[in-house]
CSV table of C-alpha atoms in Angstrom, one decimal:
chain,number,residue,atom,x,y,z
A,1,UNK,CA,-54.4,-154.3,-8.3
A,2,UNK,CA,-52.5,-150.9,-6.4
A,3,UNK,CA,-53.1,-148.1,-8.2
A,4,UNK,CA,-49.3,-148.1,-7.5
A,5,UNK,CA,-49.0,-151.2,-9.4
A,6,UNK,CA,-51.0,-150.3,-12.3
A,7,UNK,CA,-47.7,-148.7,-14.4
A,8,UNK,CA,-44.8,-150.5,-15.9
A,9,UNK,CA,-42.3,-150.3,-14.0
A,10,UNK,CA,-38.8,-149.7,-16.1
A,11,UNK,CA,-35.8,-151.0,-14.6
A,12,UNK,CA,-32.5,-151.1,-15.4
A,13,UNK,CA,-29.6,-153.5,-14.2
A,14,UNK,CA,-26.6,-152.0,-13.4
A,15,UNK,CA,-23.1,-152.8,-11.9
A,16,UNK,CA,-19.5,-153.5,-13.0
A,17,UNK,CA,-18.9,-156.4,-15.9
A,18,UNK,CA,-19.2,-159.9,-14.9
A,19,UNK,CA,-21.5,-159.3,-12.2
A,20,UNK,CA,-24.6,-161.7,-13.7
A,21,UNK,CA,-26.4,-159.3,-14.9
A,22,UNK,CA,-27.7,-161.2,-18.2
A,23,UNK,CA,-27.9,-163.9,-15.8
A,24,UNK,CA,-30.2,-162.3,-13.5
A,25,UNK,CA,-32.9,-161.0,-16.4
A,26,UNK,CA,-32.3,-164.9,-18.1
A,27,UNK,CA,-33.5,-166.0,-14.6
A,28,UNK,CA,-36.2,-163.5,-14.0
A,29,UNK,CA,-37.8,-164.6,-17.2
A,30,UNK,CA,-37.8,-168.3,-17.1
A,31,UNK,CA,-38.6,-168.2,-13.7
A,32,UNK,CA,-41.3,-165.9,-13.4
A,33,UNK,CA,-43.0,-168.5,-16.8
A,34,UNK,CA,-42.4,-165.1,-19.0
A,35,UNK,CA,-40.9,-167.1,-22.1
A,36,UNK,CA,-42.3,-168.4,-25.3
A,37,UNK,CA,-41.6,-172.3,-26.0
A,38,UNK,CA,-39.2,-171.7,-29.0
A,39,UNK,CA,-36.9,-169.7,-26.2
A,40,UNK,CA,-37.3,-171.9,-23.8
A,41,UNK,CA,-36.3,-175.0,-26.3
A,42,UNK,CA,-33.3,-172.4,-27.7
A,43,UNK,CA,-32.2,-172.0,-23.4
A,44,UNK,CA,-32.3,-175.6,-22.9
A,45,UNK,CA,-29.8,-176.0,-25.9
A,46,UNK,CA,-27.1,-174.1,-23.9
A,47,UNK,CA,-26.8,-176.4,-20.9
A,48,UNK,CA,-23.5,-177.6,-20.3
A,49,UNK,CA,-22.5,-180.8,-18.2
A,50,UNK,CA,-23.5,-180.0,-15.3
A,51,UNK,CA,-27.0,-179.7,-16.4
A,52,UNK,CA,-26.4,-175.3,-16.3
A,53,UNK,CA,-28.7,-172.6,-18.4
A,54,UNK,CA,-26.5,-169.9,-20.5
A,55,UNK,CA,-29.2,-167.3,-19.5
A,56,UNK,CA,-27.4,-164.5,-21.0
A,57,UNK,CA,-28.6,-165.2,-24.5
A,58,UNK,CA,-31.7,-163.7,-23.6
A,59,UNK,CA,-30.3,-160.5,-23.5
A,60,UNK,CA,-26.9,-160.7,-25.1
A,61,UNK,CA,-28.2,-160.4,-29.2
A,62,UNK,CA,-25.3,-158.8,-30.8
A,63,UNK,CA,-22.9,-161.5,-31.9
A,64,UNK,CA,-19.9,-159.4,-30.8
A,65,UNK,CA,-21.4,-159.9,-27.3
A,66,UNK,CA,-21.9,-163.5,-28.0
A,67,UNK,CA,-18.3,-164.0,-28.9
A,68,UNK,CA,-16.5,-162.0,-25.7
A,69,UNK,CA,-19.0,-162.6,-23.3
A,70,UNK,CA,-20.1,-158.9,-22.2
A,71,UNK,CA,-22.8,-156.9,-22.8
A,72,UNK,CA,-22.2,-154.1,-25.3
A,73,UNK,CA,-25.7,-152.3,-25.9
A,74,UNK,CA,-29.1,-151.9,-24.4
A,75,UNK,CA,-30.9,-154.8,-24.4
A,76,UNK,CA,-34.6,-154.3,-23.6
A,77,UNK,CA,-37.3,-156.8,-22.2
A,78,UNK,CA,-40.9,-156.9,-21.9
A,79,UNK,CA,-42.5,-159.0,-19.7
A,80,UNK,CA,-45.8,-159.4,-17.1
A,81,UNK,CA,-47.0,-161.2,-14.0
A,82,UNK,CA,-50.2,-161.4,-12.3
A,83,UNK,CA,-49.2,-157.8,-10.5
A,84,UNK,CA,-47.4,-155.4,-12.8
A,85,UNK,CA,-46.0,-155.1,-16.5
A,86,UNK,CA,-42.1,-154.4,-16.2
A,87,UNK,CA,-39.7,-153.2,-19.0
A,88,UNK,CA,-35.9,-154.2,-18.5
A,89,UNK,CA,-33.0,-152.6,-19.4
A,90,UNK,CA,-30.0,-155.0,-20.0
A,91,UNK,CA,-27.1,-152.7,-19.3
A,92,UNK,CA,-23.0,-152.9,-19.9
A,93,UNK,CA,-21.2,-153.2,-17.1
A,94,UNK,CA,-17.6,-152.7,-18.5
A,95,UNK,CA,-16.5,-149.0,-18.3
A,96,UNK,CA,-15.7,-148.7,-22.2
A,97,UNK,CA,-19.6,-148.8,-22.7
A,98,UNK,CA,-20.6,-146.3,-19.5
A,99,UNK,CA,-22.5,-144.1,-22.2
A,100,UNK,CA,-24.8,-147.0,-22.8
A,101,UNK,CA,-25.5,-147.4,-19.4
A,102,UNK,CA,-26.6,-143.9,-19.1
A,103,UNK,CA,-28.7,-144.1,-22.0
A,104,UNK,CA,-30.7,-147.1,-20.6
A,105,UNK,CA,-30.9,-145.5,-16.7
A,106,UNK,CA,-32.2,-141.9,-17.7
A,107,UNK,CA,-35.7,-143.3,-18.5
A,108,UNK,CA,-35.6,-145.7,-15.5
A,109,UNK,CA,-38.0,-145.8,-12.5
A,110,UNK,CA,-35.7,-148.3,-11.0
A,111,UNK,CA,-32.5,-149.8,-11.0
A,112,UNK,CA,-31.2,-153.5,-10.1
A,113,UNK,CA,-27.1,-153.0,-8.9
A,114,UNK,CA,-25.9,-156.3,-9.2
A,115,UNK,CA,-22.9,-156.8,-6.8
A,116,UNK,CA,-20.3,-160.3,-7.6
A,117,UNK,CA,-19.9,-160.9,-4.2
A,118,UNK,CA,-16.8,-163.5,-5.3
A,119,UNK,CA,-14.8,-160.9,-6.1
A,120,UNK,CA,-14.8,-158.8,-2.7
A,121,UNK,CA,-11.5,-159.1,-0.6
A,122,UNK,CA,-13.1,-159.9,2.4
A,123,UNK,CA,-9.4,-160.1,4.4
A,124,UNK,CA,-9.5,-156.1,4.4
A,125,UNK,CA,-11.1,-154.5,7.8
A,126,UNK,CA,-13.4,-152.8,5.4
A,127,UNK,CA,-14.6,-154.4,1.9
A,128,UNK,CA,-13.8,-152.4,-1.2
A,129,UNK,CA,-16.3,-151.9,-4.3
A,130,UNK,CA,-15.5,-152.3,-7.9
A,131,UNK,CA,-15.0,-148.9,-9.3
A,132,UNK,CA,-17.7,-149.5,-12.0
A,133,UNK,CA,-20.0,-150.2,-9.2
A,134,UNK,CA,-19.3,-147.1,-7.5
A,135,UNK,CA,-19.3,-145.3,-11.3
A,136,UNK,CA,-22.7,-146.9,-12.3
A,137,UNK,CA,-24.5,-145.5,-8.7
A,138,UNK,CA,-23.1,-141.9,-9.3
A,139,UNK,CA,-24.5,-142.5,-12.5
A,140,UNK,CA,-27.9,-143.3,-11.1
A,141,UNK,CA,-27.6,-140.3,-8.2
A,142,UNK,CA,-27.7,-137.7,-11.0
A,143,UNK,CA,-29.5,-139.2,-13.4
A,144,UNK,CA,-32.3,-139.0,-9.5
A,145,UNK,CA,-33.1,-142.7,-10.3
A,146,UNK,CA,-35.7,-143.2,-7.4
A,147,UNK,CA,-35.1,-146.8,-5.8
A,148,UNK,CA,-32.2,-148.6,-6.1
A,149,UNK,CA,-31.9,-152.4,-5.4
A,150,UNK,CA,-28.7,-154.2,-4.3
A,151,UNK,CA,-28.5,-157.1,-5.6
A,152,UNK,CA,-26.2,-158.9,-3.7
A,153,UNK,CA,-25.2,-162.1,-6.4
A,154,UNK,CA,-23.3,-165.3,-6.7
A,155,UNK,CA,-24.4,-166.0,-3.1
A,156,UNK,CA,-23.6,-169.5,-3.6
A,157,UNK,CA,-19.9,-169.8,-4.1
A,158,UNK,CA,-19.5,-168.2,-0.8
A,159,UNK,CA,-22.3,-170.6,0.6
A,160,UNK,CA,-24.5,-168.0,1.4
A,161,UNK,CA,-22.4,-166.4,4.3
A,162,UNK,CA,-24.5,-164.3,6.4
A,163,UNK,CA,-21.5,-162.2,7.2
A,164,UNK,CA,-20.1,-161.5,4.4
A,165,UNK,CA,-23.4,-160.0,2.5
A,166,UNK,CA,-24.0,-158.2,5.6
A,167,UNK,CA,-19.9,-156.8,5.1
A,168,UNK,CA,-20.7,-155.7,1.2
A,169,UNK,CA,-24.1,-154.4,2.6
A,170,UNK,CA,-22.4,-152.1,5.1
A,171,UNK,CA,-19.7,-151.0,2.3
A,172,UNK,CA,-22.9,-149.9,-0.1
A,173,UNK,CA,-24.8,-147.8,2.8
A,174,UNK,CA,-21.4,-145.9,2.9
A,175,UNK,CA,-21.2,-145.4,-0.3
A,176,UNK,CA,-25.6,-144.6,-0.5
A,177,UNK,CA,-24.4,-142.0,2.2
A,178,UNK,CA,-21.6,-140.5,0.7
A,179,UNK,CA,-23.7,-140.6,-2.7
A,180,UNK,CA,-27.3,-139.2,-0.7
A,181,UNK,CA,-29.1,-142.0,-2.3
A,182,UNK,CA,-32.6,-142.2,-0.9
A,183,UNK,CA,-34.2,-145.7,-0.9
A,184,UNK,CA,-32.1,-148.6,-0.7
A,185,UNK,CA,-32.9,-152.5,-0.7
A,186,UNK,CA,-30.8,-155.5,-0.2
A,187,UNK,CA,-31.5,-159.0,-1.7
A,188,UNK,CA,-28.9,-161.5,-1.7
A,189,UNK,CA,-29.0,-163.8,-5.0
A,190,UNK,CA,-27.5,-166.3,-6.8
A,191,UNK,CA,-29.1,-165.4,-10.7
A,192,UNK,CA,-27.8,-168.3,-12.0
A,193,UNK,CA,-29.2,-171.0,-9.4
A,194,UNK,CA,-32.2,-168.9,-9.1
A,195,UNK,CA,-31.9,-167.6,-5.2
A,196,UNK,CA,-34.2,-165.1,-4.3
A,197,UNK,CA,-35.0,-164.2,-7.5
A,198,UNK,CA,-38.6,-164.9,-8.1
A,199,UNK,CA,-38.9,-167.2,-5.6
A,200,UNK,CA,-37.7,-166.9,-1.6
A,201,UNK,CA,-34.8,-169.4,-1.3
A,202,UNK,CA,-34.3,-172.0,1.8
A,203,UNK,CA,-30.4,-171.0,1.6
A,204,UNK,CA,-30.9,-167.4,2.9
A,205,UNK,CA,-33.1,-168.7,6.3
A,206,UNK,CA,-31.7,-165.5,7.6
A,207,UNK,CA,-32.7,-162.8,5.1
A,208,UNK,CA,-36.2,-161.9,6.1
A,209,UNK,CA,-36.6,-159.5,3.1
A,210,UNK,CA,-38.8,-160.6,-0.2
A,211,UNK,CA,-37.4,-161.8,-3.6
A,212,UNK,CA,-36.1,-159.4,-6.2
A,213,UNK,CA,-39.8,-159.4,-8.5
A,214,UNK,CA,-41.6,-159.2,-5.3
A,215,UNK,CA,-39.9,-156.0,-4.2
A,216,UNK,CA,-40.2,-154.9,-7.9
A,217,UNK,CA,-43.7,-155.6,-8.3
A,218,UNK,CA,-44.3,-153.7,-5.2
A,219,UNK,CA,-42.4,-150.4,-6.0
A,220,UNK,CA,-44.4,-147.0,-6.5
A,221,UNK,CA,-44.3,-145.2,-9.9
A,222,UNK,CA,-44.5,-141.9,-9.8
A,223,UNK,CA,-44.0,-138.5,-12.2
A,224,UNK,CA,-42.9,-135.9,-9.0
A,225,UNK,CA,-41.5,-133.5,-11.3
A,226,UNK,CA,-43.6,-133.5,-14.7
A,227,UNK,CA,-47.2,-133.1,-12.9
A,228,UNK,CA,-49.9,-131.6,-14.3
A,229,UNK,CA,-49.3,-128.8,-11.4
A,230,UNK,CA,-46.6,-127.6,-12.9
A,231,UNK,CA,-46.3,-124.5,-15.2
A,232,UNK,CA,-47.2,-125.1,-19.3
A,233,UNK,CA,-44.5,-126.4,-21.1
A,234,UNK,CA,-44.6,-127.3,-25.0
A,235,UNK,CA,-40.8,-127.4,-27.1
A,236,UNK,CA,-42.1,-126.9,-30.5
A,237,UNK,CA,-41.0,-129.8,-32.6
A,238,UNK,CA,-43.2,-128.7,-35.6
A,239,UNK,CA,-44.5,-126.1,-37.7
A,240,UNK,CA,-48.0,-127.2,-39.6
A,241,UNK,CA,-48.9,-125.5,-42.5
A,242,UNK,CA,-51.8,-126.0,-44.6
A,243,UNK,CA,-52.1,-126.0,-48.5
A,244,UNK,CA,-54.8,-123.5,-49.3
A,245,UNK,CA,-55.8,-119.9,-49.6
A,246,UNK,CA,-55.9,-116.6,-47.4
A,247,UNK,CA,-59.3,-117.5,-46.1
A,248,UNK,CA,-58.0,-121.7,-45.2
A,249,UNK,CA,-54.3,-120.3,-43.7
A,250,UNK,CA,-54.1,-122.9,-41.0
A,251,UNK,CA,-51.0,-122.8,-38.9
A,252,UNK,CA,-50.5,-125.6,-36.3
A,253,UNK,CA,-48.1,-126.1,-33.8
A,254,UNK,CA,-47.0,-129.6,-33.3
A,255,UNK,CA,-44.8,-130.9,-30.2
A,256,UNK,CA,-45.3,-133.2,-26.6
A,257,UNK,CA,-46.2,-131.1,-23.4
A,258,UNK,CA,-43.2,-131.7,-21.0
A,259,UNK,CA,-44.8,-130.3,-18.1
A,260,UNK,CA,-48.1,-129.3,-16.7
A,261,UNK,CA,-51.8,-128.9,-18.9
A,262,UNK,CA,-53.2,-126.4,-21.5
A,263,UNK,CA,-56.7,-125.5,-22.0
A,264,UNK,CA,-58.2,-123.5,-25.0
A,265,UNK,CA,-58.5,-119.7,-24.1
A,266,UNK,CA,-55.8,-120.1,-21.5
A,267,UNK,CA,-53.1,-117.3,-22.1
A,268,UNK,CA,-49.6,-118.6,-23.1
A,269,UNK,CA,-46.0,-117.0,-24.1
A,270,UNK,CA,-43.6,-117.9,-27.1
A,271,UNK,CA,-40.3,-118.0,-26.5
A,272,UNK,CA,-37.8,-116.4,-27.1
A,273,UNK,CA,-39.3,-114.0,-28.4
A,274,UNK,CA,-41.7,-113.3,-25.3
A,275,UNK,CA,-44.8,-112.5,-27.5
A,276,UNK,CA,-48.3,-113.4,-25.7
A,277,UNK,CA,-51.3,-114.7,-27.2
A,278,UNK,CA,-53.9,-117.4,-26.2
A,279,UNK,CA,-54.7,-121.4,-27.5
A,280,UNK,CA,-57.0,-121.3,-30.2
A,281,UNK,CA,-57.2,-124.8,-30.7
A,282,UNK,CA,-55.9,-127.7,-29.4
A,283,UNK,CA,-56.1,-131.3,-31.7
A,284,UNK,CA,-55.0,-134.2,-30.4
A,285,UNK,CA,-54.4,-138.0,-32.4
A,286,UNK,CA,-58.1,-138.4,-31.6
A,287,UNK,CA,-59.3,-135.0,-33.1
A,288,UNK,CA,-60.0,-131.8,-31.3
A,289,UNK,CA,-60.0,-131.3,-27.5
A,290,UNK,CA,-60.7,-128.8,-25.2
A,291,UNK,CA,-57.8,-129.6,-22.8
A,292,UNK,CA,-54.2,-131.5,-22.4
A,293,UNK,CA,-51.9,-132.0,-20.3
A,294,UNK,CA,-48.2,-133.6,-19.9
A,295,UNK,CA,-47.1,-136.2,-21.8
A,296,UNK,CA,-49.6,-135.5,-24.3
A,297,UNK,CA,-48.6,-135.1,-28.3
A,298,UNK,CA,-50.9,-132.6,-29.4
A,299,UNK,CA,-50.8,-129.3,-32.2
A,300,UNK,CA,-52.2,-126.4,-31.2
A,301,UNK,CA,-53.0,-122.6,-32.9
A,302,UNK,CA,-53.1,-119.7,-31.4
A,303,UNK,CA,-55.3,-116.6,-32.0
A,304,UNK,CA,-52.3,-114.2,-33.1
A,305,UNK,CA,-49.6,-115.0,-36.1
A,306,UNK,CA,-46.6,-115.1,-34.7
A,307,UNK,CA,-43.2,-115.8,-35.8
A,308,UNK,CA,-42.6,-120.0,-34.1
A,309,UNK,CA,-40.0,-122.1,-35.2
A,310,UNK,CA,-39.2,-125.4,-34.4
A,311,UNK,CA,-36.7,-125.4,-31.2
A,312,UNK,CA,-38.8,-122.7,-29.9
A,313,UNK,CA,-40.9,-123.0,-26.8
A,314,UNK,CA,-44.9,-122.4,-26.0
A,315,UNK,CA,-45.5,-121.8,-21.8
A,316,UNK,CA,-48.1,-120.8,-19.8
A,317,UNK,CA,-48.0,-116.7,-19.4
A,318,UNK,CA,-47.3,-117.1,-15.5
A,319,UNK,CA,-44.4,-119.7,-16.3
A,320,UNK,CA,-41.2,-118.1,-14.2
A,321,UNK,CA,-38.6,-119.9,-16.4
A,322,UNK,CA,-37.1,-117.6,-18.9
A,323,UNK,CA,-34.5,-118.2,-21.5
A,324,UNK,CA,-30.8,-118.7,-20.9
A,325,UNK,CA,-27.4,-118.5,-22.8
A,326,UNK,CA,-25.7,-119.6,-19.4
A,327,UNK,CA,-25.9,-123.0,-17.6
A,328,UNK,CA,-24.4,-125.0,-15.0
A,329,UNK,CA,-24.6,-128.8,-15.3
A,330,UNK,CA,-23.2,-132.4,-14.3
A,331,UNK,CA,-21.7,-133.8,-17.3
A,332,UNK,CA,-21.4,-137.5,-18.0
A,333,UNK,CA,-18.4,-137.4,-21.0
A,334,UNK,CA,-18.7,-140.7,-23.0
A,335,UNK,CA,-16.2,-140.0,-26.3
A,336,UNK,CA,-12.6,-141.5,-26.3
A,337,UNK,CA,-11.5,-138.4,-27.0
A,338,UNK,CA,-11.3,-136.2,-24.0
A,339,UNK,CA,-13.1,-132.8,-24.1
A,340,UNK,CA,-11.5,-129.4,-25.6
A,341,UNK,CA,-12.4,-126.1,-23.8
A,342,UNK,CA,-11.2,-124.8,-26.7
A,343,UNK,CA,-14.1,-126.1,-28.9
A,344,UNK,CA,-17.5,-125.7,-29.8
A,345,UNK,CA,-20.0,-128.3,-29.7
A,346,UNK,CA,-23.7,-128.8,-30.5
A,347,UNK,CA,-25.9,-128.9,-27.5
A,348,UNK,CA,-29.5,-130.5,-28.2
A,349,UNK,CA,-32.3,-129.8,-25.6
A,350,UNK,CA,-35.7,-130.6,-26.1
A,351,UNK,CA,-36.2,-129.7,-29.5
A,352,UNK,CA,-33.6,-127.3,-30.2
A,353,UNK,CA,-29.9,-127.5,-31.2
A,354,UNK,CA,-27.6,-124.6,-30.7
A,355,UNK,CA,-23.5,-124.1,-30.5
A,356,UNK,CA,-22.0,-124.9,-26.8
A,357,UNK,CA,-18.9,-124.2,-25.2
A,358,UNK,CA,-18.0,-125.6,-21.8
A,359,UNK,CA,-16.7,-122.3,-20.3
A,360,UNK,CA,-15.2,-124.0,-16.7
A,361,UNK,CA,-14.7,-127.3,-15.3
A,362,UNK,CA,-15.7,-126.8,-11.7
A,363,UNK,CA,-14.4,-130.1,-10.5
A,364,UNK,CA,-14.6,-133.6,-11.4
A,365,UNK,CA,-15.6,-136.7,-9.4
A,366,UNK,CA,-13.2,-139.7,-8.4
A,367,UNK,CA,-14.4,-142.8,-8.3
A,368,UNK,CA,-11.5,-144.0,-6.4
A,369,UNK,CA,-12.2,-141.6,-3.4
A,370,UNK,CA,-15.5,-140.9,-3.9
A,371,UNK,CA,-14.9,-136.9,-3.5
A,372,UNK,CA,-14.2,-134.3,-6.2
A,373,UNK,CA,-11.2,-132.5,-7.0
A,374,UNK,CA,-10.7,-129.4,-9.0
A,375,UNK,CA,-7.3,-129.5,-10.3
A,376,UNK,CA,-8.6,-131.2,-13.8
A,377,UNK,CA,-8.5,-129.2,-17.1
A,378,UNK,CA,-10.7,-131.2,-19.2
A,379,UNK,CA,-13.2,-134.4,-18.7
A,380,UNK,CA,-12.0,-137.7,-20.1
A,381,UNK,CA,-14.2,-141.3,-21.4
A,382,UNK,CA,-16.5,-141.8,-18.4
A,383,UNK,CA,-15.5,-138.9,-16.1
A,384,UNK,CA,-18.5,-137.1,-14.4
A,385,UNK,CA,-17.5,-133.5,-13.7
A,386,UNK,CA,-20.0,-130.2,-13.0
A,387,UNK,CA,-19.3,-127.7,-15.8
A,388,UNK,CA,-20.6,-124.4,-16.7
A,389,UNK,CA,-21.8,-124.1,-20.2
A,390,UNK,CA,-22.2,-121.0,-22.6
A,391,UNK,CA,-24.9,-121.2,-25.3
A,392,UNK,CA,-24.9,-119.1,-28.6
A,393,UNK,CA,-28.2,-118.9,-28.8
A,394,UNK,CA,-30.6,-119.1,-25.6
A,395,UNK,CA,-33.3,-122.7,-24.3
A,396,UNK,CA,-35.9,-122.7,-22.3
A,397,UNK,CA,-34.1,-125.2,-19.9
A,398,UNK,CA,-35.2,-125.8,-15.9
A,399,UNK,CA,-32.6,-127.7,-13.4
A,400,UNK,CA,-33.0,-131.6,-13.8
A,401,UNK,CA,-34.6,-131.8,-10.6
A,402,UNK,CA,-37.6,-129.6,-11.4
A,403,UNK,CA,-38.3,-131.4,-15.1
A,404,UNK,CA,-36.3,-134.3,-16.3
A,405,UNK,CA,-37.4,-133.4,-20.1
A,406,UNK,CA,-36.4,-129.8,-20.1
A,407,UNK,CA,-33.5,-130.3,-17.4
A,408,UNK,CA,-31.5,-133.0,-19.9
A,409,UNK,CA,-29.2,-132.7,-23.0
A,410,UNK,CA,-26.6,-134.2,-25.0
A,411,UNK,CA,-23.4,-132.3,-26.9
A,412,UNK,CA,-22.5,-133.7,-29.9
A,413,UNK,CA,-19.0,-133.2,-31.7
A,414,UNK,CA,-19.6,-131.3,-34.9
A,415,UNK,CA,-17.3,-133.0,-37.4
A,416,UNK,CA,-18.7,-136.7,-36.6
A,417,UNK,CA,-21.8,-136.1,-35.0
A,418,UNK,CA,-21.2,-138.5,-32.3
A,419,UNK,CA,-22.7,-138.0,-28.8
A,420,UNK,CA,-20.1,-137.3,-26.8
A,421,UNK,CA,-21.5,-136.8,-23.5
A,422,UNK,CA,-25.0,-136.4,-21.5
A,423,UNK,CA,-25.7,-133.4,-19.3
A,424,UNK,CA,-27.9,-132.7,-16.4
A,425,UNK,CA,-28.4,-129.1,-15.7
A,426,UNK,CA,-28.4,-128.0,-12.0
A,427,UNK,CA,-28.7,-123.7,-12.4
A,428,UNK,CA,-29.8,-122.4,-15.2
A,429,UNK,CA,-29.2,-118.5,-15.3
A,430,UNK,CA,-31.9,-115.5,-16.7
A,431,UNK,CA,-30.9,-113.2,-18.8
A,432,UNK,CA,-32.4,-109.8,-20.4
A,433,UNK,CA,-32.2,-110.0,-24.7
């Protein structure tokens, strides 16, 4: 096995409602031999007439989705062949559950964009995609979701027409263009016959490409922007205290490194407060260490008492990102309620909650042109729009593109505490305190 390969690879499937996405995971699984016996017996309880598999009821759990027929929340899937270990994200497709899409697709390495090729309009001189479709791959554009795979379904009511998946191909790589998204596949499926799914099917002899889990097991895994080469990062999530005297005062710091590697000795700086001092002690799960590095949850004490609190932030000395009351961001709004300018809201980053306020709405994308206009005053249910943001207090926050961990946050309404939309920061602006 790859050292590529060696990784779970999360995925996500993604695309507007209807589209087969339950379908396609159902298949994945019984195809790819990834299901216990009592499932498979439970499966083979669905089949109608005509001899067909309700594969949705893999992934479709809540009874609500049961009864309408849609997907409604995350459903998540664990499952291994000879190659690679995958994790799968079962995502809505209908536009009254964007924000769970979101949710499932920030933590994705890849995702699956299912296509219903039955209902294009293939009488227009150029094909037209579903809005959601075009919504979801925004979506994945900001969120920087590496690879993207087209998944090109219900091949088999339009008897695998070579022309017409080439027509909806041609539509996406527009839309990829117009988007800048980077690597793009195209597999043309039918997830409920089983086409190209796990297995190459005789229907597409044109198609020279691999089936879906093929390409999957295949794709690279890689951190880019929370390596070890970047600069110390740790949010402080908690503050350890010991029972004990004067002479047994321990005071621990307890949180996961977001970016880069600590050693003890090596010189760091809280902040906000900018005080320096050096790692005394760094204890992992397994006991004390002498080094750690990203992803790692670890306390550590320093040699100087200093005044930490949880929300505050431990970086290496030589660390150039500085706090900021001011950000610029994309903004994903998920609440049916649309968003007051007027109003304050709770932003969490990292560890740390303080009062927001979105200052200016610089312009908000259409998913009916594909462009962005500025003339909008506020951000309704599932609009994306980049904002600029003003913090009462100041974060230690980096663009989403350097550090997906410290370049994320939510704002959450105050009175109900519901999330109310997802952010990805693009600028985040110094100050002096």
């Amino acid at each position: 096995m790859s050292h590529l390969n060696t990784q779970p690879l999360r995925f996500i499937t993604a695309g507007s409602v209807d589209d087969g996405k339950s379908t396609l995971i159902g298949r994945l699984l019984y195809d790819s031999k990834a299901l216990l016996a009592d499932q498979i017996s439970n499966l083979n309880k669905t089949k109608t007439t005509g001899d067909v598999i309700d594969f949705s009821v893999l992934t479709d759990g809540l009874l609500a989705e049961r009864e309408q027929g849609i997907t409604i929340d995350v459903a998540y899937r664990y499952f291994s062949t000879a190659k690679r270990k995958f994790i799968i994200a079962d995502t809505p497709g209908h536009e009254q559950y964007t924000r769970n899409m979101v949710t499932g697709a920030s933590t994705a390495h890849a995702a699956v964009v299912l296509i219903d090729a039955s209902q294009i309009d293939f009488e227009q001189d150029e094909v037209q995609l579903l809005p959601q479709t075009k919504r979801h791959s925004a979506i994945l554009k900001h969120l920087r979701c590496p690879h993207i795979l087209v998944a090109i379904n219900k091949m088999d009511l339009l008897n695998f027409d070579e022309n017409k998946f080439n027509a909806i191909v041609r539509a996406y790589e527009k839309l990829a263009a117009q988007l800048n998204l980077q690597d793009v596949k195209f597999v043309p499926v039918s997830a409920l016959n089983g086409d190209n799914i796990v297995h190459k099917s005789q229907n597409t002899p044109w198609y020279q490409g691999g089936a879906l889990l093929e390409i999957l097991e295949e794709l690279p895994v890689g951190e880019a922007v929370q390596t070890e080469a970047a600069a110390f990062h740790l949010p402080v999530q908690y503050v350890l205290r010991a029972d004990g005297d004067k002479k047994d005062d321990f005071r621990g710091y307890q949180g996961r490194i977001e970016s880069g590697s600590i050693s003890v000795g090596d010189e760091v700086r809280v902040e906000p407060s900018g005080r320096i001092s050096r790692i005394q002690e760094i204890i992992s799960p397994n006991g004390a260490v002498s080094q750690a590095s990203v992803g790692e949850q670890i306390t550590i004490t320093l040699t100087d008492d200093i005044d930490i609190s949880r929300g505050d932030s431990i970086v290496s000395a030589a660390s150039q990102t500085l706090p900021t009351k001011r950000l610029r961001a994309t903004l994903c709004w998920f609440d049916e309620r649309a968003l007051n300018p007027a109003r304050k809201y709770l932003l969490k980053h990292t560890t740390q909650t303080v009062f927001a306020k979105v200052s200016g709405i610089d312009h908000v994308w259409d998913v009916h042109t594909l462009s962005n206009f500025s003339d909008q005053s506020t951000l309704n249910m599932n609009d994306i729009g980049e904002v600029s943001i003003s913090l009462q207090k100041p974060i230690m926050a980096t663009a989403y593109a350097q550090n997906t961990a410290t370049g994320s946050f939510i704002l959450i309404d105050e009175a109900t505490y519901h999330t109310v939309a997802g952010g990805m920061i693009l600028v985040e602006e110094t100050e002096d305190f």
